[in-house]
Amino acid sequence: MPISHELGEPDESFYNLWKEECEELWEEEDELWGDEDVEEELSLRHPGFNKWTVQQGAAGGDHIRAKDKNFYCFEVQVHFTGELVDGTQFVSSRENDIPERFILGQEDVMHGFNLAVSSMQPGEKAIFTIPSALTMTKAGSPASIPSNIPPNQTLRFEIELIAMFTIIDIFKDEGILKKIVKNAEPDRKQSHSSDFVFVKYDACLMDGTSVSKSEGVEFSLTDGFFCPAFAHAVHTMKEGEEAVLIVKPKYAFGEQGRPSQGEEAAVPPDATLYVHLLFVCWIRRIGEDQAIAKKTLRIGNSQRIHTQSQAVVKVRLLGKLQDGTVFDRRGYGDDEPFEFVVDEGQVIDGLDESVMTMEEGEVAEFTIPPQHAFDAVGSDQHQFAFVPRNATVVYKIELLSVVNVRYYVRITGETSVVHSEP
């Protein structure tokens, strides 16, 4: 599709992160002049370099800036179409519908293209005119991204910034690079007092061979797991965050590598690993004696309805022994949600304690020791399996609804409901 020529006046504010083009001006004069004067000076240095915003980026977004002290680079994903000023198209990523990925500031990228994309927000579409002085790389060589660039021509590009990924260098030695592919949920509480974490991961070699993988494993950050990079990376992450790690040998298995283990392939000596890592949650200890372990698998809704004593709750739950044997299942399929009153002795103490830590809509897994489960007695009251004596049990609970009820006692001793919270 041809780029529209009915553009009107270009954007007044055209901000470029890649201010090395006039680094001295930015570092010295910005304090004296302010941003607007410096931006104007930038435009004067490159007359004809203009931008027209066609579609705004994501709400609340900001222009690209390196805010993290361990910031390394930005990786971007874009669709684009390039034309001459007479409308002749010479390149388009939309022809094969494969977006272009590259690192902002990458040496083989057209300098003006780098500057253009660096002014955008994810989700934004914009049209740029790029003068011939900016159609080479920053070093003055022919650019390979975008391809087929005609020489000595003013070019017009329509660019859509699909996604932008922040890459940080954890130790500033390029030993562990972390690309954030999914940020933590903004409403998720991050406070914790635990050393134990629950993660999902897939570790591969450069050719894609998986050398270790798990759909859920817990470990201590003090003791570490698999290779040193895991604990280091999780220390920089928030619950719900998803990242891709590029791990150099010194933070993986070094000169020795690692032999194959069971179904897991060997890691060759001096191998770089590529790890897809999801930090699911901290493993918290709850209850008066801190004996119950909690993993939050999904946070509750934004209303933040917490469960209180005497609350009427509806849950979907699945109870298992530690060997995976299911002994309790309620609220699934055609079954009605399981309803009970908290702290009324209708369920084991461990379930009361667990639900009291939850918010409506939350899904969590609780490991409950015998003293808060069925103790030395065991239980044959479940339809699926017998719970043996002194058994630790694991419950996955989805808190579907909560009605917190406050009570008072009349002079007669009768208990009446005076307030109910939906």
mmCIF file with all atom_site columns, C-alpha atoms in Angstrom, residues 138-296:
data_model
loop_
_atom_site.group_PDB
_atom_site.id
_atom_site.type_symbol
_atom_site.label_atom_id
_atom_site.label_alt_id
_atom_site.label_comp_id
_atom_site.label_asym_id
_atom_site.label_entity_id
_atom_site.label_seq_id
_atom_site.pdbx_PDB_ins_code
_atom_site.Cartn_x
_atom_site.Cartn_y
_atom_site.Cartn_z
_atom_site.occupancy
_atom_site.B_iso_or_equiv
_atom_site.pdbx_formal_charge
_atom_site.auth_seq_id
_atom_site.auth_comp_id
_atom_site.auth_asym_id
_atom_site.auth_atom_id
_atom_site.pdbx_PDB_model_num
ATOM 1   C CA . LYS A 1 138 ? 26.506 5.911   11.279 1.00 0.00 ? 138 LYS A CA 1
ATOM 2   C CA . ALA A 1 139 ? 30.038 4.975   10.174 1.00 0.00 ? 139 ALA A CA 1
ATOM 3   C CA . GLY A 1 140 ? 29.216 5.983   6.580  1.00 0.00 ? 140 GLY A CA 1
ATOM 4   C CA . SER A 1 141 ? 28.979 2.464   5.100  1.00 0.00 ? 141 SER A CA 1
ATOM 5   C CA . PRO A 1 142 ? 26.095 1.076   3.012  1.00 0.00 ? 142 PRO A CA 1
ATOM 6   C CA . ALA A 1 143 ? 23.366 -0.217  5.337  1.00 0.00 ? 143 ALA A CA 1
ATOM 7   C CA . SER A 1 144 ? 21.959 -3.740  5.226  1.00 0.00 ? 144 SER A CA 1
ATOM 8   C CA . ILE A 1 145 ? 18.895 -2.867  7.348  1.00 0.00 ? 145 ILE A CA 1
ATOM 9   C CA . PRO A 1 146 ? 16.712 -1.894  5.579  1.00 0.00 ? 146 PRO A CA 1
ATOM 10  C CA . SER A 1 147 ? 17.952 -3.537  2.393  1.00 0.00 ? 147 SER A CA 1
ATOM 11  C CA . ASN A 1 148 ? 17.987 -2.220  -1.187 1.00 0.00 ? 148 ASN A CA 1
ATOM 12  C CA . ILE A 1 149 ? 18.576 1.399   -0.158 1.00 0.00 ? 149 ILE A CA 1
ATOM 13  C CA . PRO A 1 150 ? 19.057 3.620   -3.230 1.00 0.00 ? 150 PRO A CA 1
ATOM 14  C CA . PRO A 1 151 ? 22.039 5.994   -2.914 1.00 0.00 ? 151 PRO A CA 1
ATOM 15  C CA . ASN A 1 152 ? 21.897 9.773   -2.773 1.00 0.00 ? 152 ASN A CA 1
ATOM 16  C CA . GLN A 1 153 ? 18.121 9.985   -2.366 1.00 0.00 ? 153 GLN A CA 1
ATOM 17  C CA . THR A 1 154 ? 15.756 11.465  0.175  1.00 0.00 ? 154 THR A CA 1
ATOM 18  C CA . LEU A 1 155 ? 13.631 8.550   1.388  1.00 0.00 ? 155 LEU A CA 1
ATOM 19  C CA . ARG A 1 156 ? 10.188 8.232   2.902  1.00 0.00 ? 156 ARG A CA 1
ATOM 20  C CA . PHE A 1 157 ? 9.451  5.415   5.407  1.00 0.00 ? 157 PHE A CA 1
ATOM 21  C CA . GLU A 1 158 ? 6.282  4.272   7.092  1.00 0.00 ? 158 GLU A CA 1
ATOM 22  C CA . ILE A 1 159 ? 7.326  2.432   10.265 1.00 0.00 ? 159 ILE A CA 1
ATOM 23  C CA . GLU A 1 160 ? 5.311  0.490   12.837 1.00 0.00 ? 160 GLU A CA 1
ATOM 24  C CA . LEU A 1 161 ? 7.095  -0.284  16.097 1.00 0.00 ? 161 LEU A CA 1
ATOM 25  C CA . ILE A 1 162 ? 5.514  -3.609  17.038 1.00 0.00 ? 162 ILE A CA 1
ATOM 26  C CA . ALA A 1 163 ? 7.553  -4.383  20.138 1.00 0.00 ? 163 ALA A CA 1
ATOM 27  C CA . MET A 1 164 ? 10.570 -3.230  22.065 1.00 0.00 ? 164 MET A CA 1
ATOM 28  C CA . PHE A 1 165 ? 12.604 -5.369  24.445 1.00 0.00 ? 165 PHE A CA 1
ATOM 29  C CA . THR A 1 166 ? 14.978 -4.014  27.075 1.00 0.00 ? 166 THR A CA 1
ATOM 30  C CA . ILE A 1 167 ? 18.232 -5.954  27.379 1.00 0.00 ? 167 ILE A CA 1
ATOM 31  C CA . ILE A 1 168 ? 20.310 -5.563  30.521 1.00 0.00 ? 168 ILE A CA 1
ATOM 32  C CA . ASP A 1 169 ? 23.849 -6.722  31.246 1.00 0.00 ? 169 ASP A CA 1
ATOM 33  C CA . ILE A 1 170 ? 23.542 -8.166  34.754 1.00 0.00 ? 170 ILE A CA 1
ATOM 34  C CA . PHE A 1 171 ? 27.226 -7.904  35.676 1.00 0.00 ? 171 PHE A CA 1
ATOM 35  C CA . LYS A 1 172 ? 28.283 -5.371  33.019 1.00 0.00 ? 172 LYS A CA 1
ATOM 36  C CA . ASP A 1 173 ? 30.658 -7.926  31.525 1.00 0.00 ? 173 ASP A CA 1
ATOM 37  C CA . GLU A 1 174 ? 28.318 -9.367  28.841 1.00 0.00 ? 174 GLU A CA 1
ATOM 38  C CA . GLY A 1 175 ? 28.380 -12.648 30.790 1.00 0.00 ? 175 GLY A CA 1
ATOM 39  C CA . ILE A 1 176 ? 24.597 -12.721 31.381 1.00 0.00 ? 176 ILE A CA 1
ATOM 40  C CA . LEU A 1 177 ? 22.419 -10.662 29.058 1.00 0.00 ? 177 LEU A CA 1
ATOM 41  C CA . LYS A 1 178 ? 18.745 -10.570 30.012 1.00 0.00 ? 178 LYS A CA 1
ATOM 42  C CA . LYS A 1 179 ? 16.053 -9.664  27.483 1.00 0.00 ? 179 LYS A CA 1
ATOM 43  C CA . ILE A 1 180 ? 12.723 -8.920  29.152 1.00 0.00 ? 180 ILE A CA 1
ATOM 44  C CA . VAL A 1 181 ? 9.984  -10.424 26.970 1.00 0.00 ? 181 VAL A CA 1
ATOM 45  C CA . LYS A 1 182 ? 7.121  -9.968  29.443 1.00 0.00 ? 182 LYS A CA 1
ATOM 46  C CA . ASN A 1 183 ? 7.016  -7.525  32.320 1.00 0.00 ? 183 ASN A CA 1
ATOM 47  C CA . ALA A 1 184 ? 5.617  -8.420  35.723 1.00 0.00 ? 184 ALA A CA 1
ATOM 48  C CA . GLU A 1 185 ? 1.951  -7.638  36.324 1.00 0.00 ? 185 GLU A CA 1
ATOM 49  C CA . PRO A 1 186 ? 1.793  -3.998  37.468 1.00 0.00 ? 186 PRO A CA 1
ATOM 50  C CA . ASP A 1 187 ? -0.594 -4.723  40.364 1.00 0.00 ? 187 ASP A CA 1
ATOM 51  C CA . ARG A 1 188 ? 1.392  -7.662  41.694 1.00 0.00 ? 188 ARG A CA 1
ATOM 52  C CA . LYS A 1 189 ? 2.895  -7.205  45.151 1.00 0.00 ? 189 LYS A CA 1
ATOM 53  C CA . GLN A 1 190 ? 6.638  -7.891  45.118 1.00 0.00 ? 190 GLN A CA 1
ATOM 54  C CA . SER A 1 191 ? 7.450  -7.883  48.830 1.00 0.00 ? 191 SER A CA 1
ATOM 55  C CA . HIS A 1 192 ? 8.836  -11.155 50.124 1.00 0.00 ? 192 HIS A CA 1
ATOM 56  C CA . SER A 1 193 ? 10.827 -12.686 52.961 1.00 0.00 ? 193 SER A CA 1
ATOM 57  C CA . SER A 1 194 ? 11.774 -15.955 51.292 1.00 0.00 ? 194 SER A CA 1
ATOM 58  C CA . ASP A 1 195 ? 14.917 -17.407 49.756 1.00 0.00 ? 195 ASP A CA 1
ATOM 59  C CA . PHE A 1 196 ? 12.955 -19.947 47.713 1.00 0.00 ? 196 PHE A CA 1
ATOM 60  C CA . VAL A 1 197 ? 11.541 -19.336 44.242 1.00 0.00 ? 197 VAL A CA 1
ATOM 61  C CA . PHE A 1 198 ? 9.374  -21.201 41.750 1.00 0.00 ? 198 PHE A CA 1
ATOM 62  C CA . VAL A 1 199 ? 10.314 -20.943 38.058 1.00 0.00 ? 199 VAL A CA 1
ATOM 63  C CA . LYS A 1 200 ? 9.688  -22.464 34.641 1.00 0.00 ? 200 LYS A CA 1
ATOM 64  C CA . TYR A 1 201 ? 12.525 -22.635 32.126 1.00 0.00 ? 201 TYR A CA 1
ATOM 65  C CA . ASP A 1 202 ? 13.979 -24.098 28.940 1.00 0.00 ? 202 ASP A CA 1
ATOM 66  C CA . ALA A 1 203 ? 17.764 -23.992 28.466 1.00 0.00 ? 203 ALA A CA 1
ATOM 67  C CA . CYS A 1 204 ? 19.113 -24.534 24.943 1.00 0.00 ? 204 CYS A CA 1
ATOM 68  C CA . LEU A 1 205 ? 22.353 -24.487 23.000 1.00 0.00 ? 205 LEU A CA 1
ATOM 69  C CA . MET A 1 206 ? 22.865 -22.100 20.092 1.00 0.00 ? 206 MET A CA 1
ATOM 70  C CA . ASP A 1 207 ? 21.518 -24.722 17.630 1.00 0.00 ? 207 ASP A CA 1
ATOM 71  C CA . GLY A 1 208 ? 18.276 -25.027 19.616 1.00 0.00 ? 208 GLY A CA 1
ATOM 72  C CA . THR A 1 209 ? 19.078 -28.311 21.366 1.00 0.00 ? 209 THR A CA 1
ATOM 73  C CA . SER A 1 210 ? 17.366 -28.325 24.767 1.00 0.00 ? 210 SER A CA 1
ATOM 74  C CA . VAL A 1 211 ? 19.745 -29.326 27.557 1.00 0.00 ? 211 VAL A CA 1
ATOM 75  C CA . SER A 1 212 ? 17.369 -28.835 30.503 1.00 0.00 ? 212 SER A CA 1
ATOM 76  C CA . LYS A 1 213 ? 13.714 -27.956 30.846 1.00 0.00 ? 213 LYS A CA 1
ATOM 77  C CA . SER A 1 214 ? 11.025 -27.817 33.521 1.00 0.00 ? 214 SER A CA 1
ATOM 78  C CA . GLU A 1 215 ? 7.390  -26.763 33.712 1.00 0.00 ? 215 GLU A CA 1
ATOM 79  C CA . GLY A 1 216 ? 7.910  -25.913 37.354 1.00 0.00 ? 216 GLY A CA 1
ATOM 80  C CA . VAL A 1 217 ? 10.839 -26.222 39.754 1.00 0.00 ? 217 VAL A CA 1
ATOM 81  C CA . GLU A 1 218 ? 11.595 -24.605 43.083 1.00 0.00 ? 218 GLU A CA 1
ATOM 82  C CA . PHE A 1 219 ? 15.030 -23.821 44.449 1.00 0.00 ? 219 PHE A CA 1
ATOM 83  C CA . SER A 1 220 ? 16.909 -21.718 46.965 1.00 0.00 ? 220 SER A CA 1
ATOM 84  C CA . LEU A 1 221 ? 18.628 -18.600 45.675 1.00 0.00 ? 221 LEU A CA 1
ATOM 85  C CA . THR A 1 222 ? 21.386 -19.224 48.211 1.00 0.00 ? 222 THR A CA 1
ATOM 86  C CA . ASP A 1 223 ? 22.087 -22.741 46.919 1.00 0.00 ? 223 ASP A CA 1
ATOM 87  C CA . GLY A 1 224 ? 21.329 -21.963 43.254 1.00 0.00 ? 224 GLY A CA 1
ATOM 88  C CA . PHE A 1 225 ? 20.110 -24.333 40.559 1.00 0.00 ? 225 PHE A CA 1
ATOM 89  C CA . PHE A 1 226 ? 21.307 -25.797 37.246 1.00 0.00 ? 226 PHE A CA 1
ATOM 90  C CA . CYS A 1 227 ? 24.008 -23.167 36.600 1.00 0.00 ? 227 CYS A CA 1
ATOM 91  C CA . PRO A 1 228 ? 25.130 -19.966 38.378 1.00 0.00 ? 228 PRO A CA 1
ATOM 92  C CA . ALA A 1 229 ? 23.217 -17.716 35.989 1.00 0.00 ? 229 ALA A CA 1
ATOM 93  C CA . PHE A 1 230 ? 19.828 -18.858 37.296 1.00 0.00 ? 230 PHE A CA 1
ATOM 94  C CA . ALA A 1 231 ? 20.100 -17.395 40.786 1.00 0.00 ? 231 ALA A CA 1
ATOM 95  C CA . HIS A 1 232 ? 21.808 -14.238 39.483 1.00 0.00 ? 232 HIS A CA 1
ATOM 96  C CA . ALA A 1 233 ? 19.033 -13.647 36.929 1.00 0.00 ? 233 ALA A CA 1
ATOM 97  C CA . VAL A 1 234 ? 16.131 -14.269 39.324 1.00 0.00 ? 234 VAL A CA 1
ATOM 98  C CA . HIS A 1 235 ? 17.651 -11.747 41.746 1.00 0.00 ? 235 HIS A CA 1
ATOM 99  C CA . THR A 1 236 ? 16.991 -9.086  39.056 1.00 0.00 ? 236 THR A CA 1
ATOM 100 C CA . MET A 1 237 ? 13.429 -10.222 38.268 1.00 0.00 ? 237 MET A CA 1
ATOM 101 C CA . LYS A 1 238 ? 9.942  -9.656  39.608 1.00 0.00 ? 238 LYS A CA 1
ATOM 102 C CA . GLU A 1 239 ? 7.196  -12.234 40.022 1.00 0.00 ? 239 GLU A CA 1
ATOM 103 C CA . GLY A 1 240 ? 5.451  -12.859 36.716 1.00 0.00 ? 240 GLY A CA 1
ATOM 104 C CA . GLU A 1 241 ? 8.390  -11.533 34.686 1.00 0.00 ? 241 GLU A CA 1
ATOM 105 C CA . GLU A 1 242 ? 9.542  -13.543 31.676 1.00 0.00 ? 242 GLU A CA 1
ATOM 106 C CA . ALA A 1 243 ? 12.985 -13.202 30.136 1.00 0.00 ? 243 ALA A CA 1
ATOM 107 C CA . VAL A 1 244 ? 15.439 -14.725 27.698 1.00 0.00 ? 244 VAL A CA 1
ATOM 108 C CA . LEU A 1 245 ? 19.003 -15.087 28.998 1.00 0.00 ? 245 LEU A CA 1
ATOM 109 C CA . ILE A 1 246 ? 22.167 -15.309 26.941 1.00 0.00 ? 246 ILE A CA 1
ATOM 110 C CA . VAL A 1 247 ? 24.627 -16.989 29.297 1.00 0.00 ? 247 VAL A CA 1
ATOM 111 C CA . LYS A 1 248 ? 28.343 -17.084 28.541 1.00 0.00 ? 248 LYS A CA 1
ATOM 112 C CA . PRO A 1 249 ? 30.386 -20.131 29.692 1.00 0.00 ? 249 PRO A CA 1
ATOM 113 C CA . LYS A 1 250 ? 31.741 -18.467 32.852 1.00 0.00 ? 250 LYS A CA 1
ATOM 114 C CA . TYR A 1 251 ? 28.178 -18.320 34.245 1.00 0.00 ? 251 TYR A CA 1
ATOM 115 C CA . ALA A 1 252 ? 27.129 -21.664 32.745 1.00 0.00 ? 252 ALA A CA 1
ATOM 116 C CA . PHE A 1 253 ? 29.407 -24.744 32.759 1.00 0.00 ? 253 PHE A CA 1
ATOM 117 C CA . GLY A 1 254 ? 32.720 -23.229 31.702 1.00 0.00 ? 254 GLY A CA 1
ATOM 118 C CA . GLU A 1 255 ? 35.553 -25.189 30.145 1.00 0.00 ? 255 GLU A CA 1
ATOM 119 C CA . GLN A 1 256 ? 34.329 -28.521 31.535 1.00 0.00 ? 256 GLN A CA 1
ATOM 120 C CA . GLY A 1 257 ? 30.791 -28.425 30.154 1.00 0.00 ? 257 GLY A CA 1
ATOM 121 C CA . ARG A 1 258 ? 28.267 -30.843 31.608 1.00 0.00 ? 258 ARG A CA 1
ATOM 122 C CA . PRO A 1 259 ? 27.694 -34.522 30.679 1.00 0.00 ? 259 PRO A CA 1
ATOM 123 C CA . SER A 1 260 ? 24.245 -35.685 29.647 1.00 0.00 ? 260 SER A CA 1
ATOM 124 C CA . GLN A 1 261 ? 21.933 -36.449 32.540 1.00 0.00 ? 261 GLN A CA 1
ATOM 125 C CA . GLY A 1 262 ? 19.012 -38.788 31.967 1.00 0.00 ? 262 GLY A CA 1
ATOM 126 C CA . GLU A 1 263 ? 17.019 -37.383 29.058 1.00 0.00 ? 263 GLU A CA 1
ATOM 127 C CA . GLU A 1 264 ? 18.904 -34.084 29.159 1.00 0.00 ? 264 GLU A CA 1
ATOM 128 C CA . ALA A 1 265 ? 21.544 -33.496 26.487 1.00 0.00 ? 265 ALA A CA 1
ATOM 129 C CA . ALA A 1 266 ? 25.152 -32.712 27.328 1.00 0.00 ? 266 ALA A CA 1
ATOM 130 C CA . VAL A 1 267 ? 26.451 -29.152 27.484 1.00 0.00 ? 267 VAL A CA 1
ATOM 131 C CA . PRO A 1 268 ? 29.707 -28.965 25.466 1.00 0.00 ? 268 PRO A CA 1
ATOM 132 C CA . PRO A 1 269 ? 32.778 -27.200 26.888 1.00 0.00 ? 269 PRO A CA 1
ATOM 133 C CA . ASP A 1 270 ? 32.739 -23.405 26.547 1.00 0.00 ? 270 ASP A CA 1
ATOM 134 C CA . ALA A 1 271 ? 29.103 -23.423 25.406 1.00 0.00 ? 271 ALA A CA 1
ATOM 135 C CA . THR A 1 272 ? 26.856 -20.356 25.507 1.00 0.00 ? 272 THR A CA 1
ATOM 136 C CA . LEU A 1 273 ? 23.364 -21.121 26.770 1.00 0.00 ? 273 LEU A CA 1
ATOM 137 C CA . TYR A 1 274 ? 20.065 -19.523 25.743 1.00 0.00 ? 274 TYR A CA 1
ATOM 138 C CA . VAL A 1 275 ? 17.502 -19.759 28.540 1.00 0.00 ? 275 VAL A CA 1
ATOM 139 C CA . HIS A 1 276 ? 13.796 -18.910 28.436 1.00 0.00 ? 276 HIS A CA 1
ATOM 140 C CA . LEU A 1 277 ? 13.003 -18.190 32.096 1.00 0.00 ? 277 LEU A CA 1
ATOM 141 C CA . LEU A 1 278 ? 9.656  -17.428 33.753 1.00 0.00 ? 278 LEU A CA 1
ATOM 142 C CA . PHE A 1 279 ? 9.830  -16.307 37.368 1.00 0.00 ? 279 PHE A CA 1
ATOM 143 C CA . VAL A 1 280 ? 6.462  -17.571 38.587 1.00 0.00 ? 280 VAL A CA 1
ATOM 144 C CA . CYS A 1 281 ? 6.636  -16.563 42.243 1.00 0.00 ? 281 CYS A CA 1
ATOM 145 C CA . TRP A 1 282 ? 8.431  -16.507 45.555 1.00 0.00 ? 282 TRP A CA 1
ATOM 146 C CA . ILE A 1 283 ? 7.590  -19.432 47.807 1.00 0.00 ? 283 ILE A CA 1
ATOM 147 C CA . ARG A 1 284 ? 6.154  -17.860 50.949 1.00 0.00 ? 284 ARG A CA 1
ATOM 148 C CA . ARG A 1 285 ? 5.704  -19.415 54.365 1.00 0.00 ? 285 ARG A CA 1
ATOM 149 C CA . ILE A 1 286 ? 2.304  -18.831 55.950 1.00 0.00 ? 286 ILE A CA 1
ATOM 150 C CA . GLY A 1 287 ? 0.437  -19.759 59.124 1.00 0.00 ? 287 GLY A CA 1
ATOM 151 C CA . GLU A 1 288 ? 1.322  -19.043 62.747 1.00 0.00 ? 288 GLU A CA 1
ATOM 152 C CA . ASP A 1 289 ? 4.205  -21.527 62.641 1.00 0.00 ? 289 ASP A CA 1
ATOM 153 C CA . GLN A 1 290 ? 5.176  -20.657 59.033 1.00 0.00 ? 290 GLN A CA 1
ATOM 154 C CA . ALA A 1 291 ? 4.879  -24.343 58.153 1.00 0.00 ? 291 ALA A CA 1
ATOM 155 C CA . ILE A 1 292 ? 2.679  -24.021 55.033 1.00 0.00 ? 292 ILE A CA 1
ATOM 156 C CA . ALA A 1 293 ? 4.408  -23.162 51.746 1.00 0.00 ? 293 ALA A CA 1
ATOM 157 C CA . LYS A 1 294 ? 2.495  -21.002 49.247 1.00 0.00 ? 294 LYS A CA 1
ATOM 158 C CA . LYS A 1 295 ? 3.096  -20.501 45.533 1.00 0.00 ? 295 LYS A CA 1
ATOM 159 C CA . THR A 1 296 ? 0.970  -17.827 43.843 1.00 0.00 ? 296 THR A CA 1
#
